[in-house]
Structures are given as C-alpha cells and as structure tokens.
Short mmCIF file of C-alpha atoms in Angstrom, two decimals:
data_model
loop_
_atom_site.label_atom_id
_atom_site.label_comp_id
_atom_site.label_asym_id
_atom_site.label_seq_id
_atom_site.Cartn_x
_atom_site.Cartn_y
_atom_site.Cartn_z
CA UNK A 77 -12.89 -91.72 37.14
CA UNK A 78 -13.16 -94.56 34.70
CA UNK A 79 -15.91 -91.82 32.62
CA UNK A 80 -12.29 -89.82 32.75
CA UNK A 81 -10.24 -92.03 31.10
CA UNK A 82 -12.61 -93.34 28.69
CA UNK A 83 -13.47 -89.58 27.73
CA UNK A 84 -9.84 -89.30 27.60
CA UNK A 85 -9.19 -92.73 25.75
CA UNK A 86 -11.62 -91.62 22.79
CA UNK A 87 -9.73 -88.03 21.82
CA UNK A 88 -6.86 -89.90 22.07
CA UNK A 89 -7.92 -92.78 19.56
CA UNK A 90 -9.27 -89.29 17.86
CA UNK A 91 -6.41 -87.42 17.67
CA UNK A 92 -4.59 -90.96 16.01
CA UNK A 93 -7.49 -91.64 13.42
CA UNK A 94 -6.77 -88.36 12.18
CA UNK A 95 -3.10 -88.03 11.90
CA UNK A 96 -2.28 -89.41 8.53
CA UNK A 97 1.71 -88.02 8.66
CA UNK A 98 4.34 -89.04 10.91
CA UNK A 99 3.87 -87.96 14.74
CA UNK A 100 7.32 -86.76 16.36
CA UNK A 101 7.98 -85.17 19.53
CA UNK A 102 8.90 -82.01 20.30
CA UNK A 103 10.28 -80.25 23.59
CA UNK A 104 7.00 -78.61 25.07
CA UNK A 105 9.21 -75.59 25.92
CA UNK A 106 10.10 -74.64 22.40
CA UNK A 107 8.78 -71.04 22.32
CA UNK A 108 8.32 -68.82 18.79
CA UNK A 109 7.75 -65.17 18.59
CA UNK A 110 4.17 -64.01 19.72
CA UNK A 111 1.35 -64.83 17.85
CA UNK A 112 -1.75 -63.18 19.32
CA UNK A 113 -5.12 -64.65 18.57
CA UNK A 114 -8.86 -63.96 19.10
CA UNK A 115 -10.63 -66.88 20.58
CA UNK A 116 -14.03 -68.11 21.58
CA UNK A 117 -14.31 -71.68 23.65
CA UNK A 118 -17.48 -73.05 25.11
CA UNK A 119 -16.34 -75.52 28.04
CA UNK A 120 -18.63 -77.79 30.07
CA UNK A 121 -17.45 -78.84 33.35
CA UNK A 122 -19.51 -82.23 34.84
CA UNK A 123 -19.50 -85.15 37.21
CA UNK A 124 -22.30 -87.48 37.75
CA UNK A 125 -24.16 -84.84 39.90
CA UNK A 126 -23.74 -81.09 38.50
CA UNK A 127 -22.73 -79.78 35.25
CA UNK A 128 -21.47 -75.94 34.95
CA UNK A 129 -21.64 -74.82 31.14
CA UNK A 130 -19.10 -72.44 30.41
CA UNK A 131 -18.72 -69.58 27.65
CA UNK A 132 -15.76 -67.18 26.82
CA UNK A 133 -13.41 -64.73 25.09
CA UNK A 134 -9.62 -63.86 25.20
CA UNK A 135 -6.35 -64.12 23.98
CA UNK A 136 -4.84 -67.36 22.70
CA UNK A 137 -1.23 -66.94 22.15
CA UNK A 138 0.02 -69.52 19.91
CA UNK A 139 4.06 -68.38 19.38
CA UNK A 140 4.31 -69.06 24.19
CA UNK A 141 1.31 -71.15 24.15
CA UNK A 142 -1.05 -69.63 26.58
CA UNK A 143 -4.82 -68.74 26.76
CA UNK A 144 -6.14 -65.94 29.33
CA UNK A 145 -10.04 -65.55 28.40
CA UNK A 146 -12.64 -64.06 30.38
CA UNK A 147 -15.70 -66.49 30.73
CA UNK A 148 -18.88 -66.90 32.32
CA UNK A 149 -20.38 -69.93 33.51
CA UNK A 150 -23.86 -71.31 34.69
CA UNK A 151 -25.84 -74.09 35.44
CA UNK A 152 -28.90 -75.11 33.05
CA UNK A 153 -30.74 -75.88 35.86
CA UNK A 154 -31.90 -75.39 39.38
CA UNK A 155 -30.51 -77.88 41.39
CA UNK A 156 -30.94 -79.36 44.89
CA UNK A 157 -27.89 -78.51 46.82
CA UNK A 158 -27.45 -79.40 50.68
CA UNK A 159 -25.53 -76.65 52.99
CA UNK A 160 -24.25 -77.66 56.55
CA UNK A 161 -25.43 -75.29 58.27
CA UNK A 162 -24.42 -76.89 62.09
CA UNK A 163 -23.57 -80.30 63.22
CA UNK A 164 -26.68 -82.54 62.19
CA UNK A 165 -28.46 -79.97 60.52
CA UNK A 166 -28.81 -79.09 56.97
CA UNK A 167 -30.13 -76.61 54.56
CA UNK A 168 -31.56 -78.50 50.93
CA UNK A 169 -31.82 -75.57 48.60
CA UNK A 170 -32.45 -74.92 44.82
CA UNK A 171 -29.49 -73.51 43.25
CA UNK A 172 -28.50 -71.02 40.53
CA UNK A 173 -24.96 -70.59 40.42
CA UNK A 174 -23.28 -68.18 38.01
CA UNK A 175 -19.53 -67.71 37.99
CA UNK A 176 -17.56 -64.88 35.91
CA UNK A 177 -13.77 -65.64 35.67
CA UNK A 178 -10.40 -65.28 34.46
CA UNK A 179 -9.22 -68.06 33.18
CA UNK A 180 -4.85 -68.59 32.43
CA UNK A 181 -3.86 -71.73 31.02
CA UNK A 182 -0.58 -72.91 29.80
CA UNK A 183 -0.15 -75.41 27.08
CA UNK A 184 2.85 -77.62 26.59
CA UNK A 185 3.24 -79.60 23.25
CA UNK A 186 5.34 -82.86 23.44
CA UNK A 187 3.53 -84.29 20.02
CA UNK A 188 3.63 -82.93 16.73
CA UNK A 189 2.38 -84.13 13.15
CA UNK A 190 1.31 -82.26 9.68
CA UNK A 191 -2.00 -81.82 8.61
CA UNK A 192 -2.69 -79.82 5.26
CA UNK A 193 -0.81 -76.78 5.58
CA UNK A 194 -0.51 -76.92 9.77
CA UNK A 195 1.51 -78.61 12.33
CA UNK A 196 -1.19 -79.71 14.89
CA UNK A 197 -0.01 -80.66 18.63
CA UNK A 198 -0.83 -82.72 20.90
CA UNK A 199 0.30 -82.00 24.67
CA UNK A 200 -0.58 -81.69 28.32
CA UNK A 201 -2.39 -78.26 30.18
CA UNK A 202 -2.18 -76.61 33.58
CA UNK A 203 -5.40 -73.75 34.23
CA UNK A 204 -6.68 -71.64 36.98
CA UNK A 205 -10.08 -70.03 36.70
CA UNK A 206 -10.16 -67.05 38.97
CA UNK A 207 -13.56 -66.14 39.47
CA UNK A 208 -16.51 -64.43 41.54
CA UNK A 209 -19.14 -66.84 42.65
CA UNK A 210 -22.84 -65.74 42.71
CA UNK A 211 -25.85 -68.49 44.07
CA UNK A 212 -29.36 -67.47 44.03
CA UNK A 213 -31.20 -69.67 46.40
CA UNK A 214 -35.50 -69.68 45.70
CA UNK A 215 -37.32 -68.99 48.79
CA UNK A 216 -34.16 -66.41 49.69
CA UNK A 217 -33.82 -63.09 49.92
CA UNK A 218 -30.15 -63.42 49.93
CA UNK A 219 -27.44 -64.93 48.26
CA UNK A 220 -25.66 -67.13 50.91
CA UNK A 221 -22.75 -67.58 48.19
CA UNK A 222 -21.02 -64.38 46.89
CA UNK A 223 -16.88 -64.35 46.73
CA UNK A 224 -13.76 -65.30 44.85
CA UNK A 225 -12.88 -68.72 44.06
CA UNK A 226 -9.89 -70.44 42.39
CA UNK A 227 -10.42 -73.48 40.62
CA UNK A 228 -7.53 -75.00 38.95
CA UNK A 229 -7.50 -77.51 36.26
CA UNK A 230 -5.02 -79.97 34.19
CA UNK A 231 -5.43 -82.02 30.89
CA UNK A 232 -4.74 -83.03 27.63
CA UNK A 233 -4.50 -80.25 24.99
CA UNK A 234 -4.96 -80.73 21.08
CA UNK A 235 -4.13 -77.90 19.29
CA UNK A 236 -5.63 -77.48 15.24
CA UNK A 237 -5.20 -75.13 12.99
CA UNK A 238 -8.35 -72.65 13.69
CA UNK A 239 -9.84 -74.73 16.91
CA UNK A 240 -8.20 -76.45 20.54
CA UNK A 241 -10.06 -79.41 22.06
CA UNK A 242 -8.77 -79.89 25.86
CA UNK A 243 -10.31 -82.31 27.94
CA UNK A 244 -8.99 -82.69 31.66
CA UNK A 245 -9.93 -82.58 35.73
CA UNK A 246 -11.18 -79.47 37.09
CA UNK A 247 -11.51 -78.67 40.94
CA UNK A 248 -14.34 -76.91 42.04
CA UNK A 249 -15.21 -76.32 45.17
CA UNK A 250 -18.63 -75.27 45.45
CA UNK A 251 -18.71 -75.20 49.16
CA UNK A 252 -22.43 -78.16 49.42
CA UNK A 253 -22.50 -81.79 48.89
CA UNK A 254 -21.77 -81.84 45.12
CA UNK A 255 -18.38 -83.37 44.91
CA UNK A 256 -15.09 -80.50 43.92
CA UNK A 257 -13.95 -82.80 41.12
CA UNK A 258 -15.05 -82.43 37.81
CA UNK A 259 -14.69 -83.45 34.19
CA UNK A 260 -13.62 -80.65 32.04
CA UNK A 261 -14.10 -80.94 27.98
CA UNK A 262 -13.30 -77.00 26.39
CA UNK A 263 -13.07 -76.15 22.54
CA UNK A 264 -11.59 -73.28 21.02
CA UNK A 265 -12.27 -72.05 18.11
CA UNK A 266 -9.23 -68.98 17.21
CA UNK A 267 -11.11 -66.30 15.17
CA UNK A 268 -8.22 -64.36 13.07
CA UNK A 269 -5.44 -67.43 13.03
CA UNK A 270 -2.96 -66.61 10.53
CA UNK A 271 -1.09 -70.24 10.38
CA UNK A 272 1.96 -69.43 11.31
CA UNK A 273 4.46 -71.61 13.03
CA UNK B 70 -14.59 -72.93 10.21
CA UNK B 71 -17.19 -70.95 8.19
CA UNK B 72 -19.64 -74.72 8.97
CA UNK B 73 -18.54 -74.43 12.44
CA UNK B 74 -20.05 -70.67 12.43
CA UNK B 75 -23.39 -71.22 10.95
CA UNK B 76 -23.62 -74.52 13.10
CA UNK B 77 -23.33 -72.47 16.20
CA UNK B 78 -25.69 -70.21 14.86
CA UNK B 79 -28.21 -72.38 14.06
CA UNK B 80 -27.88 -74.28 17.80
CA UNK B 81 -28.78 -70.88 19.37
CA UNK B 82 -31.40 -70.19 16.93
CA UNK B 83 -32.78 -73.19 17.42
CA UNK B 84 -32.57 -72.80 21.89
CA UNK B 85 -34.41 -69.29 21.58
CA UNK B 86 -37.19 -70.28 19.37
CA UNK B 87 -37.60 -73.62 21.53
CA UNK B 88 -37.38 -71.15 24.80
CA UNK B 89 -40.63 -69.30 24.07
CA UNK B 90 -43.92 -69.75 26.56
CA UNK B 91 -47.20 -70.41 25.36
CA UNK B 92 -48.65 -68.29 22.69
CA UNK B 93 -50.66 -68.67 19.66
CA UNK B 94 -48.14 -66.23 17.87
CA UNK B 95 -48.54 -62.90 16.61
CA UNK B 96 -51.97 -62.55 14.89
CA UNK B 97 -52.91 -66.41 14.83
CA UNK B 98 -56.42 -67.25 15.56
CA UNK B 99 -57.46 -70.46 17.01
CA UNK B 100 -61.17 -70.50 17.69
CA UNK B 101 -60.71 -74.09 19.61
CA UNK B 102 -58.62 -72.46 22.14
CA UNK B 103 -60.73 -71.06 25.20
CA UNK B 104 -60.07 -67.94 26.10
CA UNK B 105 -60.41 -66.63 29.37
CA UNK B 106 -60.28 -63.00 29.93
CA UNK B 107 -61.07 -61.89 32.80
CA UNK B 108 -57.35 -62.33 35.00
CA UNK B 109 -57.25 -64.47 38.39
CA UNK B 110 -57.02 -63.04 41.28
CA UNK B 111 -56.04 -66.09 43.28
CA UNK B 112 -54.35 -69.22 42.07
CA UNK B 113 -52.84 -72.37 43.16
CA UNK B 114 -49.51 -72.91 45.10
CA UNK B 115 -48.32 -76.65 45.20
CA UNK B 116 -46.20 -78.00 48.15
CA UNK B 117 -44.78 -81.47 46.93
CA UNK B 118 -43.35 -83.53 49.76
CA UNK B 119 -41.68 -86.34 50.88
CA UNK B 120 -42.08 -89.14 53.23
CA UNK B 121 -39.80 -89.22 56.92
CA UNK B 122 -37.68 -92.12 57.00
CA UNK B 123 -39.46 -92.94 60.21
CA UNK B 124 -42.60 -92.42 58.60
CA UNK B 125 -43.36 -89.30 61.74
CA UNK B 126 -45.01 -86.22 60.16
CA UNK B 127 -43.20 -83.74 58.63
CA UNK B 128 -43.42 -80.52 59.36
CA UNK B 129 -44.03 -77.84 56.70
CA UNK B 130 -43.65 -74.14 57.15
CA UNK B 131 -45.28 -72.00 54.04
CA UNK B 132 -44.29 -68.20 54.10
CA UNK B 133 -45.60 -64.82 51.87
CA UNK B 134 -42.06 -63.56 50.88
CA UNK B 135 -38.94 -65.41 51.29
CA UNK B 136 -38.38 -67.75 54.94
CA UNK B 137 -36.23 -65.10 55.66
CA UNK B 138 -37.56 -61.90 55.98
CA UNK B 139 -41.78 -63.46 54.71
CA UNK B 140 -44.67 -63.85 57.30
CA UNK B 141 -45.51 -67.03 58.09
CA UNK B 142 -49.07 -68.09 56.89
CA UNK B 143 -49.28 -71.56 58.17
CA UNK B 144 -47.41 -74.02 59.70
CA UNK B 145 -48.96 -77.68 60.40
CA UNK B 146 -47.52 -81.10 60.42
CA UNK B 147 -48.24 -84.06 57.45
CA UNK B 148 -48.08 -87.26 56.40
CA UNK B 149 -49.47 -86.11 53.07
CA UNK B 150 -46.64 -85.72 49.77
CA UNK B 151 -49.08 -82.91 48.63
CA UNK B 152 -50.72 -80.12 50.26
CA UNK B 153 -52.16 -76.76 47.52
CA UNK B 154 -53.25 -73.52 48.67
CA UNK B 155 -55.19 -70.67 47.30
CA UNK B 156 -53.58 -68.07 47.01
CA UNK B 157 -53.50 -64.15 45.52
CA UNK B 158 -51.26 -63.44 42.94
CA UNK B 159 -48.52 -61.03 42.31
CA UNK B 160 -47.06 -62.30 45.61
CA UNK B 161 -43.36 -64.59 46.46
CA UNK B 162 -44.20 -67.84 48.48
CA UNK B 163 -41.73 -69.70 49.86
CA UNK B 164 -42.12 -73.13 52.81
CA UNK B 165 -40.05 -75.45 54.49
CA UNK B 166 -39.95 -78.90 55.42
CA UNK B 167 -37.90 -80.20 57.91
CA UNK B 168 -37.07 -84.01 57.82
CA UNK B 169 -35.08 -86.27 59.50
CA UNK B 170 -33.04 -89.06 58.23
CA UNK B 171 -31.16 -90.79 61.16
CA UNK B 172 -29.24 -88.28 63.41
CA UNK B 173 -29.43 -85.64 60.69
CA UNK B 174 -32.28 -82.53 60.33
CA UNK B 175 -33.01 -81.61 56.87
CA UNK B 176 -34.88 -78.31 55.91
CA UNK B 177 -35.80 -78.34 52.53
CA UNK B 178 -36.31 -75.17 51.22
CA UNK B 179 -38.02 -73.41 47.99
CA UNK B 180 -39.78 -70.35 46.81
CA UNK B 181 -41.83 -68.94 43.77
CA UNK B 182 -43.34 -66.07 42.53
CA UNK B 183 -47.16 -66.35 41.84
CA UNK B 184 -47.97 -64.16 38.29
CA UNK B 185 -50.61 -64.79 36.05
CA UNK B 186 -50.17 -66.51 32.80
CA UNK B 187 -51.38 -65.15 30.02
CA UNK B 188 -51.09 -65.15 26.13
CA UNK B 189 -52.52 -63.75 22.54
CA UNK B 190 -55.19 -65.11 20.49
CA UNK B 191 -57.44 -64.07 18.20
CA UNK B 192 -56.34 -59.99 19.08
CA UNK B 193 -57.51 -60.97 22.76
CA UNK B 194 -55.55 -61.65 26.01
CA UNK B 195 -56.55 -65.22 27.61
CA UNK B 196 -55.54 -65.77 31.24
CA UNK B 197 -54.33 -69.49 32.30
CA UNK B 198 -56.64 -69.69 35.36
CA UNK B 199 -54.85 -73.40 35.24
CA UNK B 200 -51.05 -71.79 35.94
CA UNK B 201 -50.18 -73.31 39.71
CA UNK B 202 -46.56 -73.22 41.01
CA UNK B 203 -44.54 -75.92 42.49
CA UNK B 204 -42.63 -75.38 45.44
CA UNK B 205 -40.50 -78.66 45.42
CA UNK B 206 -39.83 -79.38 48.91
CA UNK B 207 -38.81 -83.58 48.24
CA UNK B 208 -35.62 -84.49 49.52
CA UNK B 209 -32.94 -85.02 46.67
CA UNK B 210 -31.53 -88.68 47.73
#
C-alpha cells in the first residue's frame, strides 16, 4: 500500500513539475463533441508477488473521455502458484497466464492546465477488464483455469497532447495464492490526435 | 511522438535479438568449438527438490508424459535435494514431490519436453550433449 502511494505521489509531482501554466478546475462531467482517436497502450500491472504485461489497441474518445481497447496480457515468466485442491491439500504448479480482454475506461478530469497549444487534463479514471483468462501448467495436459473474468480498477489519469498516463489499483483475481490487489500503470499513445479541444 | 515510436522499435529489436538461442550465426565458423555431430539419444532430466520441514523424506514420483495422463517411471522417498535420470529424448517428462507443511500437504508439480539442442558451426550441425532439462519441484516460500 505504501508503495502505491509513493508511485502516485511521484506521478503527481511530475505533473506539477511540467505544469508551467496556471492549473484550474473544470467540471469532470464536461463533454465536447465526438473526437475518436486510435490508441496504442502498454500496461504493466503488478504487486509484490507477480507482474502481468499487457499491450492493447483501440478507441480513445477524447470528447467524451472514454476508451475501449482490446488488450492481450501475459506473465513474462513462469510463476510458482499454489491452488487448493481440498482442505489441507495444495498443489504447487509452474504457471503461465494469458488474458485477452476488452478494457472499458471512463476518465473524469477535474484539473486542466495549458501546455503549448494543448490543454492537459488531470483526473480520475474507472475501468473494467472484461476478459478470457487461459493458464498453462507445466506437467499437466490440461489447463485448470479457462474462463471469463472481470477485473475492475480505478486511479489517477493524466491526459497530455499525444498520450495519457494513468496509475491506480486493479482488482484481478487469478484464483490462486497471489494477492488480488495490483498496481496498474498504463501509457496510452494517441495515433491520430488532431489536438481539438 | 516520432521519438517515442522509434524508441519502442529499438527496445523491441533489442528484445528480439537477445531472445535468440545458442548459435554462431549463419555462415560463421569457430574452430575452437567442439562439435558433436551425432545426435544424442538420451539426455539428463534433473529434479530439484526442497527438504521437508520435519526432515522426513520427500515422496517423489517421476512420469513419462504429464502427471494426469502419463506413465509412472519411478516412485521413491528421498532426503536428497537433487535427483537425475538419463532418459530418451523427444518425450515429455514430469514429476511431483509431496511435502508436509504443518497440517498441510503440498504437492509440487513440474514438467517439460526433453529434446536435443543443436547449433550450426562451420556448416555442420552440432549437438549439445550437456543439455539437461530441470524440473523445479522446490517449494516457493
């Protein structure tokens, strides 16, 4: 938990450092016209026992401040996990995980500041990963975990001219002994941003 | 924007290149490398084990195939932290180790395919006779 606050604090300090102009509040429910962009994202989510890397592509809507992307996440190494079979009996497997997900995220910006010809925004986000998880276990012919999963999350979002950086909390239940709470950091790059306000 | 794009391409290129296996590269020739051109028929499977909390022997089962549909090759109690088998290649091998932790029983599982590893040198295919697969049955504490 302390690590989460340290990371979020560092991000806020970074934002304040780059904000040369005046920061002012805006309504988080203010909407503009439809401004669709294509976005690429890279998203590690992790805790003290695990890390998942995710890459995605999809719609970044900057007028109504939401995104909808297709993501593929995977653990870049074999992880020993314990799964309870029955009372007092646990299996320890070496596991690989793949997660295909549709990520839906809504941003609520409440701070704004001018940076060059663009107004950057700072606010909160809420998201959900709606996905299909597939796990492979060495030494087993069949996967024990194939199925749909939902992982909700929330945190801070920082919208810039060509990118958005967000950091927050993700609740991802892997159905094993790894804690469900994870720190979620995502960098999104807008590919066809027209810089409209 | 372009700088970020080119940086990402550079990072992925480094990752791809560094993920390549043992090779001297196309057309390269290193006369100092000992080249065994005969393909091995058997290689070692090494089992890595932990000790039981109570120092009682750990029960190990070794399978040809996966543990849920394979054939048991060996089943034995051991106090050792390492066991090795010389086994035919091109087969899957797996193993379990049964540990006691207080009231709990932990069964560690691992498995892998045993294949011959080769590389090209001086226009010859060389086989790695030292190649070993390791089944990691150590407890993750």
